[in-house]
Each structure stands twice: as structure tokens, then as C-alpha cells.
XYZ file of C-alpha atoms in Angstrom:
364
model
C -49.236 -17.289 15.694
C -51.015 -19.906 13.654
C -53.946 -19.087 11.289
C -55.832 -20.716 8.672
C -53.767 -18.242 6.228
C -50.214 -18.783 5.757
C -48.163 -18.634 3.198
C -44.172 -19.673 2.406
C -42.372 -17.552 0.381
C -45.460 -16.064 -0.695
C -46.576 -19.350 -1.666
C -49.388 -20.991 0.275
C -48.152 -22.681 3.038
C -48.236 -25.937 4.559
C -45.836 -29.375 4.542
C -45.463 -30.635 1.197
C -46.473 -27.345 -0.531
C -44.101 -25.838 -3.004
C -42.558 -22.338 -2.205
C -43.285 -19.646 -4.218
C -40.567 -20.481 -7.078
C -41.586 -23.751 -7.958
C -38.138 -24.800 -6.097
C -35.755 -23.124 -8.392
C -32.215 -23.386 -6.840
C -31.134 -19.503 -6.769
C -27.407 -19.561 -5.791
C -24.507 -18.980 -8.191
C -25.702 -19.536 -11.657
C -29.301 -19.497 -10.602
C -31.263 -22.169 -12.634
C -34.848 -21.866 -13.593
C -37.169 -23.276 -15.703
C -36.247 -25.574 -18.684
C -32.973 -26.076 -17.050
C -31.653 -22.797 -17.885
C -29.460 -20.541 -15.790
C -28.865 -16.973 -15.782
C -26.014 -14.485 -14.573
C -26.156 -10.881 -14.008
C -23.302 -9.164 -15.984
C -22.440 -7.257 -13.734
C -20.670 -7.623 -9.615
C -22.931 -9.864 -7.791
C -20.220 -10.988 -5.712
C -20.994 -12.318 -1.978
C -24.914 -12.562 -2.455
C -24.921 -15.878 -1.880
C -23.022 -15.333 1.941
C -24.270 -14.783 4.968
C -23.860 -11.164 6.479
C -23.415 -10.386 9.791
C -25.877 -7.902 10.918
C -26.570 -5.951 13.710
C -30.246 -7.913 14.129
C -28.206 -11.264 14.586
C -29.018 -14.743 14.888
C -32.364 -14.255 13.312
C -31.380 -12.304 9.845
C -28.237 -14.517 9.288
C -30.761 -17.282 9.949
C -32.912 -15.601 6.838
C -30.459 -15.173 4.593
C -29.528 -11.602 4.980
C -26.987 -11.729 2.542
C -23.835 -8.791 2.563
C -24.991 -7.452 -0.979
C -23.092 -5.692 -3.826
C -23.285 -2.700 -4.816
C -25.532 -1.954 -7.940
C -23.988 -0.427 -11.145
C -26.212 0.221 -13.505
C -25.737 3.523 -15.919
C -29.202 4.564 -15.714
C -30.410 8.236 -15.703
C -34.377 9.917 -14.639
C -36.606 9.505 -17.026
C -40.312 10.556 -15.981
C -38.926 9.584 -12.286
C -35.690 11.030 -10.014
C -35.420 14.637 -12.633
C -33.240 16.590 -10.878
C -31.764 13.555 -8.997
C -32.875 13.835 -5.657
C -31.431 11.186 -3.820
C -27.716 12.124 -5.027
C -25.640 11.407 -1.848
C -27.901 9.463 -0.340
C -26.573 5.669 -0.008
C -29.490 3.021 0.437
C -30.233 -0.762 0.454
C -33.218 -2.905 -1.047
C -33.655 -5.976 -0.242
C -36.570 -8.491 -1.658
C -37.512 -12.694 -1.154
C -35.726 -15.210 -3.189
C -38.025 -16.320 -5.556
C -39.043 -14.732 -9.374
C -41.449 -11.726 -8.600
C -39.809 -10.978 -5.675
C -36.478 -10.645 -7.474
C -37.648 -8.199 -10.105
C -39.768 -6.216 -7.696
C -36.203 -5.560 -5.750
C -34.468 -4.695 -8.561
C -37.530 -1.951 -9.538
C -36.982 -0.181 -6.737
C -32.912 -0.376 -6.666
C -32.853 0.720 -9.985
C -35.199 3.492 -9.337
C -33.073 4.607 -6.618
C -30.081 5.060 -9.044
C -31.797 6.774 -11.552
C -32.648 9.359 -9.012
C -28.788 9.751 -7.843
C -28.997 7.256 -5.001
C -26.172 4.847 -4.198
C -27.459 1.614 -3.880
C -26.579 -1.970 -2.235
C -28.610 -4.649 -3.679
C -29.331 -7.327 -0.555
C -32.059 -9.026 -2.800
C -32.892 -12.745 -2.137
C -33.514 -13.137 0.918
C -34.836 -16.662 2.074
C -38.464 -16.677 3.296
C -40.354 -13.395 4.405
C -39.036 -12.989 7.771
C -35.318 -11.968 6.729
C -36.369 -9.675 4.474
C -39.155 -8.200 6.838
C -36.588 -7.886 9.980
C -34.085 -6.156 7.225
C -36.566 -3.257 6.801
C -38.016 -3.226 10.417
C -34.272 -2.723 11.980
C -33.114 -0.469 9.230
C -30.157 -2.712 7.944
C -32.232 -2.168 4.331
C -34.332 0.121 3.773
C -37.100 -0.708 1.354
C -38.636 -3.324 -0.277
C -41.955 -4.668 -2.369
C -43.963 -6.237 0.555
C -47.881 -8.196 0.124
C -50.507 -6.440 2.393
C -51.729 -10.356 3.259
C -48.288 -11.472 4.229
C -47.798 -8.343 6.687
C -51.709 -8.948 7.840
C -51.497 -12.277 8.583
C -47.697 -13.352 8.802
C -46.378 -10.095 10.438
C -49.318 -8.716 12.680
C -50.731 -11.999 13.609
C -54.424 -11.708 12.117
C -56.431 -14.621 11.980
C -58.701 -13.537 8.978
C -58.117 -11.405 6.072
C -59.854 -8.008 4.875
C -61.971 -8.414 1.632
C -61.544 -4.889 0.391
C -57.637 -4.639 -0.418
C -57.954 -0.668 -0.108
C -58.963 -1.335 3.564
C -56.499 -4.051 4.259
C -53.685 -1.954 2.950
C -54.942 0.893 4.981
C -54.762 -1.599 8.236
C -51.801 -2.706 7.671
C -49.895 0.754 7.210
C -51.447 1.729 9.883
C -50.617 -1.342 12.386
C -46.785 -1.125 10.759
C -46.333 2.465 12.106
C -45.336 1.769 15.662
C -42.613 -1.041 14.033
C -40.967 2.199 11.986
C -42.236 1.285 8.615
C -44.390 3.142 6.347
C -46.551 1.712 3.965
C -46.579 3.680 0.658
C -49.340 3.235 -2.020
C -50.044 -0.390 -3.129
C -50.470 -1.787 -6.183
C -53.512 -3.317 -8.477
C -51.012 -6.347 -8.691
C -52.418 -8.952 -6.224
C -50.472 -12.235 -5.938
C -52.662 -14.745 -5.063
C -55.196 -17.988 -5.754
C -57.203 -17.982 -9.114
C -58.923 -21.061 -10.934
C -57.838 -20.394 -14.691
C -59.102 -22.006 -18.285
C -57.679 -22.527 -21.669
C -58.952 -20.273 -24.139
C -60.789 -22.537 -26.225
C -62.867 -23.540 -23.021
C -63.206 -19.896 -22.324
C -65.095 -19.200 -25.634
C -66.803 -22.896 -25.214
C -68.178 -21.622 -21.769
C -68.562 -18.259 -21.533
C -66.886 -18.321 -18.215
C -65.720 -14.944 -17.018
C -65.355 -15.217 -13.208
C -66.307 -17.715 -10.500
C -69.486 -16.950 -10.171
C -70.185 -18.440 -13.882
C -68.082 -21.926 -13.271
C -70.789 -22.275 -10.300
C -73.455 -21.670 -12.673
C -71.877 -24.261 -14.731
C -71.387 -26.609 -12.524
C -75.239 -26.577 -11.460
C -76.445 -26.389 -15.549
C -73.823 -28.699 -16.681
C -72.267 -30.337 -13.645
C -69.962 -32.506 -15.947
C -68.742 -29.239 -18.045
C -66.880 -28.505 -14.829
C -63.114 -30.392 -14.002
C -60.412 -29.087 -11.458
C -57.076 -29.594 -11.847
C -55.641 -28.694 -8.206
C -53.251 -29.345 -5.455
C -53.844 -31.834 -3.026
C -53.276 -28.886 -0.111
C -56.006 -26.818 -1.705
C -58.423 -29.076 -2.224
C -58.774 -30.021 1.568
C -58.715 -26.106 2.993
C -61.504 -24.087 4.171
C -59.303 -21.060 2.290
C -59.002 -23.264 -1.191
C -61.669 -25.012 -2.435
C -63.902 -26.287 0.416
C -64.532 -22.680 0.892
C -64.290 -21.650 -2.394
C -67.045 -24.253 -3.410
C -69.419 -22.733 -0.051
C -69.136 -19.280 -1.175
C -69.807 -19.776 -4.847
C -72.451 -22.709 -4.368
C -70.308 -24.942 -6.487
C -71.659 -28.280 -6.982
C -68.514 -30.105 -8.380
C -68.344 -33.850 -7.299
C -65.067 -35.574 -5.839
C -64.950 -37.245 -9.013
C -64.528 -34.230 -11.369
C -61.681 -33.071 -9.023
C -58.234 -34.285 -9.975
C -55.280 -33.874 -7.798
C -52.152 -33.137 -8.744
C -48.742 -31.194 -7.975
C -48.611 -27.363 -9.295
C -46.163 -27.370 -12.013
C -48.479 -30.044 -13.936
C -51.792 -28.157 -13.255
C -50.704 -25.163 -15.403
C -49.789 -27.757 -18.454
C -52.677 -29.943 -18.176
C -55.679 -26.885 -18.169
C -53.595 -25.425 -21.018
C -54.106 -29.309 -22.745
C -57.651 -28.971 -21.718
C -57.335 -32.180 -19.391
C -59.511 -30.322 -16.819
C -61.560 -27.639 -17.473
C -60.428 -25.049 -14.918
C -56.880 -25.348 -12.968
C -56.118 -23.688 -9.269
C -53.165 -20.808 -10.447
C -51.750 -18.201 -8.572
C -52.707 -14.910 -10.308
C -49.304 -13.351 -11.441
C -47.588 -16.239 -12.223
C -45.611 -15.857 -15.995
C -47.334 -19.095 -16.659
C -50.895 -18.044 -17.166
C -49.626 -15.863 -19.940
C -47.189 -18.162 -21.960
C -49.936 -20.757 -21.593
C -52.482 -18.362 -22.990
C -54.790 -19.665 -20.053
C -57.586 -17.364 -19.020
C -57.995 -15.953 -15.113
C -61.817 -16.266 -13.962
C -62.172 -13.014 -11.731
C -62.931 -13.392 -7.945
C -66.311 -11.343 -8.380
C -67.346 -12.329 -4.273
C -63.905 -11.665 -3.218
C -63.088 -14.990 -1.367
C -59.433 -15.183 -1.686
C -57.182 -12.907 0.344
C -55.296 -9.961 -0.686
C -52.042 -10.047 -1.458
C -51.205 -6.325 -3.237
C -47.926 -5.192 -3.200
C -46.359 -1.971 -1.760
C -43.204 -0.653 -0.888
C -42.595 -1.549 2.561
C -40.056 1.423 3.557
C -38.170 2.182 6.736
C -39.654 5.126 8.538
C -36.168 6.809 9.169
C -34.797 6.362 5.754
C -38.417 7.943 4.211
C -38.035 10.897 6.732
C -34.115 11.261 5.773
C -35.311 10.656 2.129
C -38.952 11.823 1.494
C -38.368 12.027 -2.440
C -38.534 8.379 -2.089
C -42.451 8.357 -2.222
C -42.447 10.380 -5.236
C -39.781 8.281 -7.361
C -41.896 4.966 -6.326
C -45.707 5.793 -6.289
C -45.547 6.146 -10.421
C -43.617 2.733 -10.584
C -46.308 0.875 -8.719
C -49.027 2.520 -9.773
C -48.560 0.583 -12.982
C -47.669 -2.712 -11.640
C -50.945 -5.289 -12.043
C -50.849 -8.662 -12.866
C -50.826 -8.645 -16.217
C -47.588 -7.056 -16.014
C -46.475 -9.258 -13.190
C -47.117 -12.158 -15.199
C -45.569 -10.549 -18.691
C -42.511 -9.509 -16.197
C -42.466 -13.629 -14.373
C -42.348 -15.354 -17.759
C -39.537 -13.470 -18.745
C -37.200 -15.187 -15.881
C -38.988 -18.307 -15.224
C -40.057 -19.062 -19.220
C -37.641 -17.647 -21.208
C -34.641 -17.721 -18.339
C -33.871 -13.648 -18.231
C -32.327 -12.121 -15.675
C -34.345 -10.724 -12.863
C -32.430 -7.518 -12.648
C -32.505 -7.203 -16.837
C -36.091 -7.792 -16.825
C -36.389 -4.661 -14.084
C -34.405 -2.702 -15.694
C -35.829 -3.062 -19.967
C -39.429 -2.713 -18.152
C -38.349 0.826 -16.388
C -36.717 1.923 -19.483
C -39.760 1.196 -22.036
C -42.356 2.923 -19.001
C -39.956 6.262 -19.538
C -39.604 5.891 -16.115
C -35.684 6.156 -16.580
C -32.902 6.333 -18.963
C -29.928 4.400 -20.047
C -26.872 6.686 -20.186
């Protein structure tokens, strides 16, 4: 089904648009921004293949890839005391790009700490692969966004403003495709118009609602740096504008592609930029969100997306993961992004130093 909403990779969605990523190659050595590359230390061998899986055509298609099996020497901390998911042997599996990655590796690493065997089948291409994984049981959890399964999975045209409702929607449309929905997070991946600081204090600006005041006091105060693609949707800034009362000319709106748009707000070029909200960007540019005060962007909160049978075989599951995203938000997300994409860490590192300073586990 196609709606006004789509996103690829978690990305907005549409020809020409970037996927979420910015297009870093991750295969082999992986490379990211500023050229560098990272490798996990550890036996990643045969991620990069195809598997063959009992789903078929359309999981090889995705990227299901055959996994390895994760060998970290991690211990409970605050989570898995007692470790109650010794003998039990599961699989996570996540998206390919940044957030996606370290979100996988959470919940992986989690599962070790509480006893659990686990195959990492992380990096899967698009949303589909990853999705049919969970659905047909050949993984058995992952970090899924409530808009993505709304929209992308269960075929809604529109999304829900209040993301407690949404989530609430979507568990409950996911239950007849055996998967359970457990607690979402505050983190919410998804469109944001951001400043520099020194316009912040210059302004006052605090959420959209003041850059439409602005733009009616001042209307020359107010610049966008923004994608071409956003500019011209009713779900970017033609609505965004409408449900605000914005009264920004053509001429204060400069188009441009994404990777620019975070450089050029922090430069002060234009006065706000269109970001998404946990990229690791906002934070190593010291740019400053404005908060979606009338709700107009969609939801995109993440969960654990978990196989029915596995959580029913494995109930402790809930209990070793509702903690863990109960402190996920964006300022974490971002903190957690910039690690891999700005300062080239390793996805699975960066999962596994964030666990350890929560308490949530241990290193042996």
C-alpha cells in the first residue's frame, strides 16, 4: 500500500532521498563518516552472506544474513541476576544503518548477560527483512519504530498523534502476526527543524510554535535549510508551515541535500535546518532541537518487536529489556549515533560501554 508516509530504512522515503545512513557502505570494513572504517574484534564472519531461510525468496532478497555467534564476556548487572535465559539459544536481528546497529547489539548483549546464547543476524537491508525475520521466527527480537509498523507494516494511511496510543495500536494489530510489542521508548526517530546555539539565545526559540511567531514578527529572522523532498510534502514543510501558521517566503527557503543542512545551520547560513531527531549530528554540532509542541510529525518510538513464541518460551525476556528501553531517548540516541558515525566506533562497542556504565551488566 502507498501512503503519504513512507519511509526507507527509517529514512523518509521517496526517489532521490537518502536512506537512513547517509549511504554509508556497511560490508566488510564498514566505512562511515570522515572516511573511517571500523571492525568488530571479535567473529563476524559470514554477515555479509546471504542465508538461506526457511521464509525464502523474500528474506534472502532482504538481506537475511547467516549471523555469528556473539561472544562477549559480559555478566547481569541490574538486568539477567540469576541468569534466566541460561540454555536458551536466541537471534536478534536489526536494519543496516547506525541506530539500528546499536539498538541490535542492546538487546543481543542483554541476552548474554542474562545466560542466553545468542546469534547476531544484525544488518539487515531495508525494514522488510528484518520485519519477516521476527514475524516467521527465524530471529526473534529486535528494536522496531511504532510509525514504520503503522504505516509500512499494517498499511495505515495516517499516523496517530499521541505515541502512547499509536504504540498501543500497533501491539495490538501485530498480535494476530505472532509478535508482541513490549514497552516503547521516549526515543522517537523522526523530523525536527534544529538551530545553532547562538541563534537559539538570539531568538528565544524553543519549539515550532515560536519560529512561527518569528516568522510573522520578524519574517526575515526566519531561513530553512532543507531537502528538496521535504520542502514539497504535505508531511514536511507544506504541512508543517499550515499547522504552525508559518509565514516563511520561497525565498528564505534554501534547498539543499541532508549531509550539508546539518553543517550549514551549525555555520548559521540558515537560521533553522530540517534534522531527524536522534541523529549523532545534532549533538556534535551543538545544534538545538525546537520541540514539536502541536505534534505534526509522526511517531517513530522504538520498542522491542519480539516473536510471540520465543516471549512465551522465554517470558524473562520482558523483564531483562523494559529497564534498557526505558532509558533510551534521543538524547541518548544521538550521544550513542555520534559515537559510530562521528567518531567511527563500533556499533556493537558503543552497545556494549553504554550497558556497562547504565549497571545494566557486567564485564567478566
Amino acid at each position: 500500500m502507498t501512503t503519504g508516509w513512507t519511509r526507507q530504512g527509517d529514512g523518509w522515503a521517496s526517489a532521490g532521498r537518502r536512506a537512513r545512513g547517509d549511504g554509508r557502505v556497511r560490508a566488510g570494513g564498514r566505512s562511515v563518516a570522515g572516511g573511517r572504517s571500523w571492525a568488530r574484534g571479535r567473529s563476524v564472519a559470514g554477515r555479509g552472506a546471504l542465508a538461506v531461510v526457511t521464509v525464502g525468496a523474500l528474506l534472502a532478497g532482504c538481506g537475511l544474513t547467516s549471523g555469528s555467534p556473539m561472544v562477549d564476556d559480559v555478566g547481569p548487572g541490574s538486568i539477567g541476576r540469576g541468569e534466566p535465559l541460561k540454555g536458551a539459544s536466541l537471534t536478534v536481528t536489526s536494519k543496516e544503518f547506525t541506530e539500528q546497529l546499536i539498538l541490535g547489539a542492546i538487546m543481543g548483549i542483554a541476552f548474554e548477560a542474562a545466560g542466553a546464547q545468542v546469534l547476531d543476524r544484525t544488518g539487515i537491508q531495508g525494514s522488510i527483512g528484518a520485519r519477516e525475520a521476527v514475524k516467521s521466527g527465524e530471529a526473534d527480537g529486535m528494536y522496531e519504530y511504532t510509525g514504520t509498523a503503522w504505516i509500512t507494516y499494517q498499511g495505515n494511511s495516517r499516523p496517530i498523534t499521541d505515541p502512547a496510543k499509536q504504540w498501543e495500536a500497533v501491539r495490538d494489530a501485530d498480535l494476530d502476526n505472532g509478535i508482541t510489542w513490549l514497552a516503547p521508548a521516549e526515543l522517537n526517530n523522526t523530523y525536527a527543524l534544529a538551530t545553532n546555539q547562538a541563534n537559539e539565545k538570539k531568538y528565544g526559540t524553543r519549539n515550532l510554535s515560536d519560529v512561527a511567531a518569528l516568522s510573522r514578527s520578524d519574517p526575515r529572522a526566519v531561513s530553512l535549510c532543507v531537502e528538496s523532498e521535504f520542502a514539497s510534502r504535505d508531511d514536511g514543510l507544506v504541512g508543517m508551515k499550515k499547522a504552525y501558521g508559518m509565514d516563511i517566503p520561497g525565498s528564505q527557503v534554501i534547498r539543499m541535500d541532508t549531509g550539508i543542512i546539518y553543517t550549514q545551520t551549525a555555520k548559521g547560513a540558515c537560521t533553522f535546518g530540517e534534522v531527524f531527531t536522534t541523529d549523532g549530528r545534532i549533538k556534535a554540532m551543538k545544534l538545538v532541537v525546537m520541540a514539536d509542541d502541536k505534534h505534526f510529525f509522526p511517531n517513530y518510538n522504538v520498542a522491542p518487536e519480539i516473536n510471540t513464541k520465543a516471549l512465551e518460551k522465554h517470558p524473562e525476556i520482558k523483564d531483562i529489556l523494559d529497564p534498557i528501553t526505558a532509558k533510551l531517548d534521543n538524547s541518548v540516541a544521538r550521544t550513542l549515533n555520534a559515537k559510530v558515525d562521528v567518531d567511527g566506533d563500533d556499533p556493537h562497542e558503543v552497545a556494549l560501554d553504554w550497558l556497562v556504565s547504565e549497571g545494566f551488566i557486567t564485564r567478566d
